[in-house]
Coordinates of C-alpha atoms and ligand atoms in Angstrom, one line a residue:
M60 CA -1.6 -32.3 27.8
N61 CA -5.3 -31.5 27.7
R62 CA -5.7 -32.1 31.4
N63 CA -2.8 -29.7 32.0
T64 CA -4.4 -27.1 29.9
G65 CA -7.7 -27.6 31.7
L66 CA -6.0 -27.2 35.1
E67 CA -4.2 -24.1 33.9
Q68 CA -7.5 -22.7 32.8
W69 CA -8.9 -23.3 36.2
A70 CA -5.8 -21.8 37.9
S71 CA -6.0 -18.7 35.8
R72 CA -9.7 -18.3 36.4
I73 CA -9.1 -18.5 40.2
V74 CA -6.2 -16.1 40.0
S75 CA -8.4 -13.6 38.1
W76 CA -10.6 -13.4 41.3
V77 CA -7.7 -12.5 43.5
P78 CA -7.1 -8.8 44.2
V79 CA -4.9 -7.2 41.5
A80 CA -1.9 -6.8 43.8
F81 CA -1.8 -10.6 44.3
Q82 CA -2.1 -11.7 40.7
Q83 CA 1.5 -11.8 39.6
G84 CA 4.3 -14.4 40.1
K85 CA 4.3 -15.9 43.6
M86 CA 1.6 -13.5 44.9
P87 CA -1.4 -15.8 44.4
Y88 CA 0.3 -18.5 46.4
V89 CA 1.0 -16.0 49.3
F90 CA -2.6 -14.9 49.2
F91 CA -4.1 -18.4 49.3
F92 CA -1.6 -19.4 52.0
A93 CA -2.7 -16.5 54.2
L94 CA -6.3 -17.2 53.4
V95 CA -6.0 -20.9 54.5
L96 CA -4.0 -20.0 57.5
M97 CA -6.7 -17.6 58.9
P98 CA -9.5 -20.3 59.4
V99 CA -6.8 -22.7 60.7
L100 CA -5.9 -20.1 63.4
L101 CA -9.5 -19.5 64.2
M102 CA -10.0 -23.3 64.6
F103 CA -7.1 -23.4 67.0
A104 CA -8.6 -20.4 68.8
V105 CA -11.6 -22.7 69.5
I106 CA -9.9 -26.1 70.2
S107 CA -6.7 -25.0 72.1
P108 CA -7.2 -25.7 75.8
Y109 CA -4.6 -23.4 77.3
P110 CA -5.1 -19.9 78.7
Y111 CA -5.6 -16.9 76.3
A112 CA -5.3 -19.3 73.3
S113 CA -8.6 -18.1 71.7
V114 CA -7.6 -14.4 72.1
I115 CA -4.1 -14.9 70.8
F116 CA -5.0 -17.0 67.8
S117 CA -7.9 -14.8 66.8
L118 CA -5.6 -11.7 67.0
F119 CA -3.0 -13.4 64.9
A120 CA -5.7 -14.2 62.2
V121 CA -6.9 -10.6 62.3
F122 CA -3.2 -9.4 62.0
L123 CA -2.8 -11.6 58.9
L124 CA -5.9 -10.1 57.3
L125 CA -4.5 -6.7 58.1
L126 CA -1.2 -7.6 56.4
L127 CA -3.1 -8.7 53.2
V128 CA -4.9 -5.4 53.1
L129 CA -1.7 -3.5 53.6
V130 CA 0.1 -5.4 50.8
D131 CA -2.9 -4.7 48.6
R132 CA -2.5 -1.0 49.4
G133 CA 1.1 -1.1 48.4
M134 CA 3.2 -2.4 51.3
S135 CA 6.2 -4.4 50.3
L136 CA 5.5 -8.1 50.4
N137 CA 8.9 -8.9 51.9
R138 CA 8.3 -6.6 54.8
A139 CA 4.8 -8.2 55.3
I140 CA 6.3 -11.7 55.3
H141 CA 8.9 -10.7 57.9
M142 CA 6.3 -9.1 60.1
G143 CA 3.9 -12.1 59.8
T144 CA 6.8 -14.6 60.6
A145 CA 7.9 -12.5 63.6
L146 CA 4.4 -12.5 65.0
G147 CA 4.1 -16.2 64.3
A148 CA 7.3 -16.9 66.2
I149 CA 6.0 -15.0 69.2
V150 CA 2.6 -16.7 69.2
L151 CA 4.2 -20.1 68.8
L152 CA 6.7 -19.5 71.5
Y153 CA 3.9 -18.5 73.8
S154 CA 1.8 -21.5 73.0
A155 CA 4.8 -23.9 73.4
W156 CA 5.7 -22.2 76.7
V157 CA 2.2 -22.7 78.2
S158 CA 1.7 -26.2 76.8
G159 CA 4.8 -28.1 78.0
G160 CA 7.8 -26.3 76.8
I161 CA 10.2 -28.5 74.9
H162 CA 7.6 -31.3 75.1
S163 CA 4.9 -29.3 73.4
P164 CA 3.7 -30.4 69.9
R165 CA 3.3 -26.7 69.1
L166 CA 7.0 -26.6 68.5
S167 CA 6.6 -28.5 65.3
W168 CA 4.8 -25.4 63.9
L169 CA 8.0 -23.5 64.7
L170 CA 9.9 -25.7 62.2
L171 CA 7.6 -24.6 59.4
L172 CA 8.1 -20.9 60.1
P173 CA 11.2 -20.4 57.9
L174 CA 9.5 -22.0 54.9
T175 CA 7.5 -18.9 53.9
P176 CA 10.4 -16.4 53.9
F177 CA 12.6 -19.0 52.2
Y178 CA 10.2 -19.6 49.3
V179 CA 8.7 -16.1 49.0
I180 CA 11.7 -13.8 49.7
N181 CA 15.0 -15.6 49.2
R182 CA 17.4 -18.1 50.6
R183 CA 19.0 -15.6 52.9
A184 CA 15.7 -14.7 54.6
G185 CA 15.0 -18.4 55.0
I186 CA 18.3 -19.1 56.7
F187 CA 17.9 -16.0 58.9
W188 CA 14.5 -17.4 60.2
L189 CA 16.0 -20.9 60.5
A190 CA 18.6 -19.4 62.9
V191 CA 15.9 -17.6 64.8
V192 CA 13.8 -20.7 65.2
M193 CA 16.8 -22.8 66.3
A194 CA 17.7 -20.1 68.9
L195 CA 14.1 -20.2 70.2
Q196 CA 14.2 -24.0 70.4
L197 CA 17.4 -23.8 72.4
F198 CA 15.9 -21.2 74.6
I199 CA 12.8 -23.2 75.3
A200 CA 14.8 -26.3 75.9
V201 CA 17.0 -24.5 78.5
A202 CA 13.9 -22.9 80.0
S203 CA 12.3 -26.3 80.3
H204 CA 15.4 -27.8 81.8
L205 CA 15.6 -25.0 84.4
A206 CA 11.9 -25.5 85.1
W207 CA 11.0 -21.9 84.1
V208 CA 8.1 -23.1 82.0
P209 CA 4.8 -23.6 83.9
V210 CA 3.9 -27.1 84.9
F211 CA 1.6 -28.6 82.2
E212 CA -0.9 -31.4 82.9
I213 CA -1.6 -33.4 79.7
G214 CA -5.2 -34.5 79.6
D215 CA -7.6 -35.9 77.0
E216 CA -8.6 -32.4 75.9
H217 CA -5.2 -32.0 74.4
V218 CA -5.4 -35.0 72.1
L219 CA -7.4 -33.3 69.4
S220 CA -5.4 -30.1 69.3
S221 CA -2.1 -32.1 69.3
F222 CA -3.5 -34.3 66.5
M223 CA -4.5 -31.2 64.5
V224 CA -1.0 -29.7 65.0
Y225 CA 0.8 -32.7 63.6
T226 CA -1.7 -33.2 60.7
L227 CA -1.6 -29.7 59.6
A228 CA 2.2 -29.5 59.9
T229 CA 2.4 -32.6 57.7
C230 CA 0.1 -31.1 55.1
V231 CA 2.1 -27.9 55.0
L232 CA 5.3 -29.9 54.5
I233 CA 3.7 -31.7 51.5
V234 CA 1.9 -28.7 50.0
V235 CA 4.8 -26.3 50.0
P236 CA 7.2 -28.4 47.9
L237 CA 4.3 -29.3 45.5
M238 CA 3.6 -25.6 45.2
Y239 CA 7.2 -24.9 44.6
D240 CA 7.4 -27.6 42.0
H241 CA 4.4 -26.3 40.2
M242 CA 5.9 -22.8 40.1
Y243 CA 9.2 -24.2 38.8
R244 CA 7.4 -26.1 36.0
Q245 CA 5.5 -23.1 35.0
A246 CA 8.7 -21.0 34.8
L247 CA 10.3 -23.8 32.8
D248 CA 7.4 -24.0 30.4
A249 CA 7.5 -20.3 29.9
S250 CA 11.2 -20.2 29.3
R251 CA 11.0 -23.2 26.9
S252 CA 8.2 -21.5 24.8
H253 CA 10.2 -18.3 24.8
Q254 CA 13.3 -20.2 23.6
R255 CA 11.2 -21.8 20.9
E256 CA 10.0 -18.4 19.8
L257 CA 13.5 -17.1 19.7
E258 CA 14.7 -20.1 17.7
E259 CA 11.9 -19.6 15.2
R260 CA 12.8 -15.9 14.9
R261 CA 16.4 -16.7 14.4
E262 CA 15.6 -19.2 11.6
E263 CA 13.3 -16.6 10.0
L264 CA 16.1 -14.0 10.2
E265 CA 18.7 -16.4 8.8
H266 CA 16.3 -17.2 5.9
T267 CA 15.6 -13.5 5.2
S268 CA 19.3 -12.7 5.2
Q269 CA 20.0 -15.6 2.8
M270 CA 17.2 -14.4 0.5
R271 CA 18.6 -10.9 0.7
E272 CA 22.1 -12.0 -0.2
H273 CA 20.8 -14.2 -3.0
F274 CA 18.7 -11.3 -4.3
I275 CA 21.5 -8.9 -4.2
A276 CA 23.9 -11.4 -5.9
T277 CA 21.3 -12.0 -8.6
V278 CA 20.5 -8.3 -9.2
S279 CA 24.2 -7.5 -9.3
H280 CA 24.8 -10.3 -11.8
E281 CA 22.0 -9.1 -13.9
L282 CA 23.2 -5.5 -13.9
R283 CA 26.8 -6.4 -14.5
T284 CA 26.0 -8.6 -17.5
P285 CA 24.7 -5.7 -19.7
M286 CA 27.4 -3.4 -18.3
N287 CA 29.9 -5.8 -19.6
A288 CA 28.6 -5.4 -23.1
I289 CA 28.2 -1.6 -22.9
L290 CA 31.7 -1.0 -21.5
G291 CA 33.3 -3.7 -23.7
F292 CA 31.9 -2.5 -27.0
N293 CA 32.6 1.1 -26.0
A294 CA 36.2 0.2 -25.5
L295 CA 36.3 -1.7 -28.8
L296 CA 34.8 1.3 -30.6
L297 CA 37.2 3.7 -29.0
A298 CA 40.1 1.6 -30.1
R299 CA 38.9 1.6 -33.7
L300 CA 37.9 5.3 -34.0
G301 CA 41.3 6.7 -34.9
D302 CA 41.1 10.5 -34.9
K303 CA 37.4 11.4 -35.0
P304 CA 37.4 13.8 -32.1
E305 CA 33.6 14.3 -32.1
A306 CA 32.8 10.6 -32.0
R307 CA 35.5 10.1 -29.4
K308 CA 33.9 12.7 -27.2
V309 CA 30.5 11.0 -27.4
L310 CA 32.0 7.6 -26.6
N311 CA 34.0 9.1 -23.7
H312 CA 30.7 10.4 -22.3
T313 CA 29.1 7.0 -22.6
R314 CA 32.1 5.5 -21.0
Q315 CA 32.0 8.0 -18.1
S316 CA 28.3 7.4 -17.5
A317 CA 28.7 3.6 -17.6
D318 CA 31.7 3.9 -15.2
H319 CA 29.5 6.0 -12.9
L320 CA 26.8 3.3 -13.1
M321 CA 29.3 0.7 -12.2
T322 CA 30.4 2.5 -9.1
V323 CA 26.8 2.7 -8.0
I324 CA 26.3 -1.0 -8.6
N325 CA 29.6 -1.8 -6.8
D326 CA 28.7 0.5 -3.9
I327 CA 25.4 -1.4 -3.3
L328 CA 27.1 -4.7 -3.6
D329 CA 30.0 -3.8 -1.3
Y330 CA 27.6 -2.5 1.2
S331 CA 25.6 -5.7 1.3
Q332 CA 28.7 -7.8 1.4
S333 CA 30.1 -5.7 4.3
Q334 CA 26.8 -6.2 6.1
A335 CA 27.1 -10.0 5.6
G336 CA 30.8 -9.8 6.7
H337 CA 31.9 -11.0 3.2
L338 CA 34.1 -8.0 2.3
V339 CA 37.6 -9.2 1.8
I340 CA 40.9 -7.4 1.5
Q341 CA 43.4 -8.5 -1.2
P342 CA 46.7 -6.8 -0.3
E343 CA 49.4 -6.4 -2.9
T344 CA 52.6 -4.4 -3.2
F345 CA 52.3 -1.3 -5.3
E346 CA 53.6 2.2 -5.8
L347 CA 51.7 4.5 -3.5
R348 CA 52.3 7.7 -5.4
K349 CA 51.2 6.3 -8.7
T350 CA 47.9 5.0 -7.2
V351 CA 47.2 8.2 -5.4
E352 CA 47.9 10.2 -8.6
H353 CA 45.8 7.8 -10.6
A354 CA 42.8 8.3 -8.3
F355 CA 43.4 12.1 -8.5
E356 CA 43.6 12.2 -12.3
L357 CA 40.4 10.2 -12.7
F358 CA 38.5 13.5 -12.0
F359 CA 40.4 15.6 -14.6
P360 CA 37.6 15.4 -17.2
R361 CA 35.0 16.5 -14.6
V362 CA 37.2 19.3 -13.2
K363 CA 37.8 20.7 -16.6
S364 CA 34.3 22.1 -16.8
M365 CA 34.5 23.5 -13.3
D366 CA 35.8 26.8 -12.0
L367 CA 38.0 25.2 -9.3
A368 CA 41.6 24.8 -8.2
Y369 CA 42.1 21.1 -8.1
R370 CA 45.5 20.2 -6.5
I371 CA 47.5 17.3 -5.2
E372 CA 50.2 17.6 -2.5
L373 CA 52.4 14.5 -2.0
D374 CA 54.9 14.4 0.9
E375 CA 58.5 13.9 -0.2
K376 CA 58.9 11.3 2.5
L377 CA 56.1 9.0 1.4
P378 CA 57.3 5.4 1.0
Q379 CA 57.6 4.3 -2.6
W380 CA 56.2 0.8 -2.3
V381 CA 53.5 -0.1 0.2
H382 CA 51.5 -3.3 0.9
T383 CA 47.7 -3.0 1.2
D384 CA 44.6 -3.5 -1.0
R385 CA 45.2 -1.1 -3.8
H386 CA 41.8 -1.3 -5.3
R387 CA 40.1 -0.5 -1.9
L388 CA 42.5 2.4 -1.3
M389 CA 41.5 3.8 -4.7
Q390 CA 37.9 3.3 -3.9
V391 CA 38.1 5.4 -0.7
L392 CA 40.1 8.1 -2.4
V393 CA 37.7 8.3 -5.3
N394 CA 34.8 8.4 -2.9
L395 CA 36.2 11.4 -0.9
L396 CA 37.4 13.2 -4.0
G397 CA 34.1 12.7 -5.7
N398 CA 32.2 14.0 -2.7
A399 CA 34.5 17.1 -2.4
L400 CA 34.0 17.9 -6.1
K401 CA 30.3 17.3 -5.8
F402 CA 29.8 19.7 -2.9
T403 CA 32.3 22.4 -3.9
H404 CA 31.3 25.1 -6.4
Q405 CA 34.1 27.5 -6.0
G406 CA 37.5 27.7 -4.4
Q407 CA 39.6 24.6 -4.2
V408 CA 39.8 20.9 -3.6
V409 CA 43.2 19.6 -2.4
L410 CA 44.3 16.1 -1.9
R411 CA 47.2 15.9 0.6
V412 CA 49.1 12.7 1.4
E413 CA 51.6 12.9 4.2
W414 CA 54.1 10.5 5.8
Q415 CA 53.3 10.4 9.5
N416 CA 55.9 7.9 10.7
P417 CA 54.2 5.5 11.3
G418 CA 51.5 5.4 8.7
V419 CA 50.2 7.6 6.0
M420 CA 47.6 10.4 6.3
F421 CA 45.3 11.0 3.4
A422 CA 43.2 14.2 3.5
V423 CA 40.8 15.8 1.0
Q424 CA 40.2 19.4 1.8
D425 CA 37.5 21.5 0.1
T426 CA 36.0 24.9 0.3
G427 CA 32.5 23.6 -0.4
I428 CA 29.1 23.8 1.3
G429 CA 30.2 22.0 4.5
I430 CA 28.0 19.9 6.7
A431 CA 25.5 21.2 9.2
K432 CA 26.7 20.7 12.8
D433 CA 23.6 18.7 13.8
R434 CA 24.1 16.2 11.0
Q435 CA 27.8 15.7 11.4
A436 CA 27.4 12.8 13.9
E437 CA 25.4 10.7 11.4
I438 CA 27.3 11.3 8.2
F439 CA 29.1 8.0 8.3
N440 CA 25.8 6.1 8.8
R441 CA 24.4 4.3 5.8
F442 CA 21.8 6.2 3.7
S443 CA 22.7 9.4 5.6
Q444 CA 22.9 12.7 3.8
A445 CA 23.5 16.1 5.4
N446 CA 19.9 17.2 4.8
G447 CA 16.8 16.3 2.8
D448 CA 17.6 18.7 -0.1
I449 CA 21.1 17.1 -0.7
Q450 CA 19.5 14.1 -2.5
A451 CA 17.4 16.4 -4.7
L452 CA 20.2 18.8 -5.5
Y453 CA 23.2 16.5 -5.7
G454 CA 22.0 13.0 -6.0
G455 CA 23.9 10.2 -4.4
N456 CA 22.8 7.2 -2.3
G457 CA 24.3 8.0 1.1
L458 CA 26.4 4.8 1.0
G459 CA 29.8 6.1 0.0
L460 CA 31.0 7.2 3.4
A461 CA 29.6 4.2 5.2
I462 CA 31.5 1.9 2.8
S463 CA 34.6 4.1 3.0
R464 CA 34.6 3.8 6.8
T465 CA 34.2 0.0 6.6
L466 CA 37.0 -0.3 4.0
V467 CA 39.4 2.0 6.0
Q468 CA 38.7 -0.1 9.1
L469 CA 39.3 -3.3 7.2
L470 CA 42.6 -1.9 6.1
G471 CA 43.5 -1.3 9.7
G472 CA 43.1 2.5 9.8
D473 CA 40.7 5.1 10.9
I474 CA 38.7 7.8 9.2
G475 CA 37.2 11.2 10.3
F476 CA 36.4 14.7 9.2
A477 CA 36.0 18.3 10.3
S478 CA 33.5 20.5 8.6
E479 CA 32.3 24.1 8.9
P480 CA 29.0 24.8 7.2
G481 CA 29.4 27.3 4.4
Q482 CA 33.2 27.1 4.6
G483 CA 34.2 23.6 3.6
S484 CA 35.2 20.2 4.9
R485 CA 38.3 18.1 5.4
F486 CA 37.9 14.4 5.2
W487 CA 40.9 12.3 6.3
F488 CA 41.9 8.7 6.8
H489 CA 45.0 7.3 8.3
L490 CA 46.4 3.9 7.2
P491 CA 49.2 2.0 9.0
L492 CA 51.4 1.7 5.9
T493 CA 55.1 1.2 6.0
A494 CA 57.7 1.1 3.3
C495 CA 58.1 -2.3 1.5
P496 CA 60.8 -3.6 -0.7
E497 CA 60.1 -3.4 -4.4
P498 CA 58.4 -6.6 -5.6
Q499 CA 60.0 -8.9 -8.2
Q500 CA 59.1 -7.3 -11.5
K501 CA 56.3 -9.2 -13.2
P502 CA 55.8 -7.9 -16.7
S503 CA 52.7 -5.8 -16.5
A504 CA 49.8 -7.6 -18.0
A505 CA 48.7 -4.7 -20.2
R506 CA 52.2 -4.0 -21.6
M507 CA 52.9 -7.6 -22.7
A508 CA 49.6 -7.9 -24.5
V509 CA 49.7 -10.0 -27.6
Q510 CA 53.1 -10.9 -28.9
T511 CA 51.5 -14.1 -30.3
A512 CA 49.0 -12.3 -32.5
Q513 CA 49.8 -14.4 -35.6
L514 CA 49.3 -17.8 -34.0
P515 CA 46.2 -19.8 -34.8
W516 CA 44.9 -20.4 -31.2
R517 CA 41.7 -22.2 -30.7
F518 CA 39.3 -20.5 -28.2
L519 CA 36.1 -21.8 -26.8
I520 CA 33.7 -19.2 -25.5
V521 CA 31.1 -20.5 -23.0
D522 CA 28.4 -17.9 -22.2
D523 CA 24.6 -18.0 -22.3
H524 CA 24.3 -14.3 -23.3
P525 CA 24.8 -13.9 -27.1
V526 CA 25.9 -10.3 -26.7
N527 CA 28.6 -11.3 -24.2
R528 CA 29.8 -14.0 -26.6
L529 CA 29.9 -11.5 -29.4
L530 CA 32.0 -9.1 -27.3
A531 CA 34.4 -11.8 -26.2
R532 CA 34.7 -13.0 -29.8
Q533 CA 35.4 -9.5 -31.1
V534 CA 38.0 -8.9 -28.4
L535 CA 39.8 -12.2 -29.1
Q536 CA 39.5 -11.8 -32.9
N537 CA 41.0 -8.3 -32.7
A538 CA 44.0 -9.5 -30.8
W539 CA 44.5 -12.8 -32.6
P540 CA 43.1 -12.5 -36.1
Q541 CA 44.3 -16.0 -37.0
S542 CA 42.5 -17.7 -34.1
Q543 CA 39.6 -20.0 -34.4
I544 CA 36.7 -19.3 -32.1
V545 CA 33.8 -21.5 -31.2
E546 CA 30.9 -20.3 -29.1
V547 CA 28.5 -22.4 -26.9
S548 CA 25.8 -21.3 -24.6
D549 CA 26.0 -23.7 -21.6
G550 CA 28.4 -25.9 -19.6
Q551 CA 27.1 -29.2 -21.0
Q552 CA 27.7 -28.0 -24.6
A553 CA 31.2 -26.9 -23.5
V554 CA 32.0 -30.4 -22.2
D555 CA 30.7 -32.1 -25.3
T556 CA 32.6 -29.7 -27.7
L557 CA 35.8 -30.1 -25.8
C558 CA 35.5 -33.9 -26.1
Q559 CA 35.1 -33.6 -29.8
Q560 CA 37.9 -31.1 -30.7
P561 CA 40.9 -29.7 -29.0
F562 CA 41.1 -26.1 -27.7
D563 CA 43.9 -24.0 -26.3
L564 CA 41.8 -21.9 -23.9
V565 CA 38.2 -21.8 -22.6
L566 CA 36.5 -18.6 -21.5
M567 CA 34.0 -19.9 -19.0
D568 CA 31.0 -18.0 -17.7
M569 CA 29.7 -19.0 -14.2
V570 CA 25.9 -18.6 -14.2
M571 CA 24.4 -20.5 -17.1
P572 CA 21.3 -22.7 -17.6
V573 CA 21.5 -26.5 -18.1
M574 CA 25.0 -26.7 -16.5
D575 CA 26.7 -23.8 -14.9
G576 CA 30.4 -22.9 -15.2
I577 CA 31.3 -24.4 -11.8
V578 CA 29.9 -27.9 -12.6
A579 CA 31.3 -27.7 -16.2
T580 CA 34.8 -26.9 -14.9
R581 CA 34.6 -29.8 -12.5
T582 CA 33.4 -32.1 -15.2
I583 CA 36.2 -31.1 -17.6
R584 CA 38.8 -31.5 -14.9
A585 CA 37.5 -35.1 -14.2
Q586 CA 37.7 -36.2 -17.9
G587 CA 39.9 -39.2 -18.8
S588 CA 41.7 -37.6 -21.8
A589 CA 44.5 -35.3 -20.8
A590 CA 43.9 -33.0 -23.7
V591 CA 40.4 -32.2 -22.4
R592 CA 41.3 -32.4 -18.7
D593 CA 44.2 -30.0 -18.8
V594 CA 42.8 -27.3 -21.1
L595 CA 43.3 -23.8 -19.9
I596 CA 40.1 -22.4 -18.3
L597 CA 39.7 -18.7 -17.6
G598 CA 36.5 -17.9 -15.6
L599 CA 34.8 -14.8 -16.9
T600 CA 31.9 -13.9 -14.6
A601 CA 29.6 -11.1 -13.5
N602 CA 29.0 -12.9 -10.2
V603 CA 31.3 -11.2 -7.7
N604 CA 30.2 -13.0 -4.6
P605 CA 33.5 -14.2 -3.0
V606 CA 31.9 -17.4 -1.8
D607 CA 30.8 -18.4 -5.3
L608 CA 34.1 -17.1 -6.8
D609 CA 36.0 -19.4 -4.4
A610 CA 33.9 -22.3 -5.3
F611 CA 34.5 -21.6 -9.0
R612 CA 38.3 -21.3 -8.5
Q613 CA 38.4 -24.5 -6.4
E614 CA 37.0 -26.6 -9.3
G615 CA 40.3 -25.9 -11.1
L616 CA 40.1 -22.6 -12.9
D617 CA 43.5 -21.3 -14.1
D618 CA 42.4 -17.8 -13.6
V619 CA 39.3 -15.6 -13.2
M620 CA 38.3 -12.2 -14.5
L621 CA 35.2 -10.2 -13.5
K622 CA 32.8 -8.7 -15.9
P623 CA 32.7 -6.0 -17.0
F624 CA 36.3 -6.6 -18.1
E625 CA 38.8 -4.3 -19.8
P626 CA 39.4 -5.8 -23.3
D627 CA 43.2 -5.1 -23.1
L628 CA 43.4 -6.8 -19.7
L629 CA 41.5 -9.8 -20.9
C630 CA 43.9 -10.2 -23.8
A631 CA 46.9 -9.8 -21.6
K632 CA 45.6 -12.5 -19.3
V633 CA 44.9 -14.9 -22.1
E634 CA 48.3 -14.2 -23.6
H635 CA 50.0 -14.8 -20.3
W636 CA 48.4 -18.2 -19.9
L637 CA 49.0 -19.2 -23.5
L638 CA 52.7 -18.4 -23.2
E639 CA 53.0 -20.1 -19.8
R640 CA 51.4 -23.3 -21.1
N641 CA 53.0 -23.5 -24.6
Ligands
ADP295 P1 26.4 10.4 -1.2 O1 26.4 9.3 -2.2 O2 25.0 10.9 -0.9 O3 27.4 11.5 -1.4 P2 28.1 9.7 1.0 O4 28.0 8.7 2.1 O5 29.4 9.8 0.2 O6 26.8 9.6 0.1 O7 28.0 11.1 1.8 C1 26.9 11.3 2.7 C2 26.6 12.7 2.9 O8 27.7 13.4 3.5 C3 26.4 13.5 1.6 O9 25.1 13.3 1.1 C4 26.7 14.9 2.0 O10 25.5 15.4 2.6 C5 27.7 14.8 3.1 N1 29.1 15.0 2.5 C6 30.0 14.1 2.2 N2 31.2 14.7 1.8 C7 30.9 16.0 1.8 C8 31.7 17.2 1.5 N3 33.0 17.1 1.1 N4 31.1 18.4 1.7 C9 29.9 18.5 2.1 N5 29.1 17.5 2.4 C10 29.6 16.2 2.3

């Protein structure tokens, strides 16, 4: 290893003395080859005994020197190699001709001629020169046979030059493959170290991406947990207020702000999940009109205080039932409507939904500020806003359209817009929806809430946050005043409590200290006693990472609900499972 490094140091030191034009790749080898060849030629100029040998070999050496200078001045190396090889062929042909024709040892040099073009230029050049050399050999053989070549008397004076020819040719035959092998190893080492670097970089990126996902999951969980309490208690208070319009108004404001905060949190989470390829679509069959109208009506409170015509136009021919992800469709509609209302101060905002056979076209048209032409190309890119002032004037995170585009594409459609600065914009998306048969009527969860209000159910609430436990207790207590509710703050306590007393249903948080909800559910499902093992477990979690949710479900959850939850929906779900089991 060390020796290698030492050798390489030497090699790089030698290369640094070489003219700049010869320092890269194969150039140092070419340079040294030419350098060695020149004294060899001069030596032959001295020792070769046949006519004009000294002049011809000296001229060849000078010509090689000239080629080196020309390459240094910018001449192409390939051209120089071809020229050198051609002159070499002529010189060798001459020297073989005058020194015995086909019997001359000079012919062995001819064999080495294609090596340089082969190694330095490419295989084709090598094969070309091989063909030339074979043709010359044939020619000289025929010429010898026909006695064209001059008669050559072999004497003692030829011994030395013939010996030198064979020795040098053998050396070249050994040195060239060694040189080539060395070059190959160098290239291999370089490529291996490059590969190692790439591998390290890949591992680093993977690690960073895992850290990022973990961070976002944690932050989202931490944000959703208090939101659960805010939204949940808000809903409880609203339900108890009766007719106190002032207080109702205040609570509605709190609710709207909290909802807004939830969309921001969800946007960021959706975005990071779409980046990691984790965004999933959950199609269901639902009534298209109702969903579109619901999205439209969500903005009534906001529009009330604005001087705007806010309209919806639904095509008569729209299919009644369609099959796609209802929640994601709502999300895109809310996003586009929210933007239109945000950027329109007067005039109108219209939501049009048309049957296009095939598919449905959704369009939100406004008479707002429009988008500057030079920014239109980037408007679907993440964190992109039409100009720097937009953030200061209107807020927003620049993620809404990027997420909408991802969602529409996941739903199999496409999205686009046309906008005229100062006149308004029309954002549209097209989904490949078709009419579906009406699904088997399941009683709507919210409608069937709590027929069993008077039964003394026994509930176990497992959550490490006291405020969340309080909220769940209040919600359950309101719906089932006769129920008995026990609270514990981690999975281990839940397992212990279940082994001591029977329960009808467990509300199980996922992320908890000591033992998390996933392990606790697994432990409960593995218990020997059927009463413990088969208890109803409803996961209730602020962790919305689909991978974690899947792991939670697979441990044997009966159902799962995300925080923040709608109290009525939680009650309906609980009721549904209690009725199904009892
Ligand atoms: P943001 O949260 O900033 O609204 P979006 O991705 O939803 O993020 O929108 C990106 C940008 O596109 C906005 O900041 C705004 O400049 C421009 N934009 C989107 N919809 C409209 C519209 N209806 N009218 C004018 N500009 C719009």
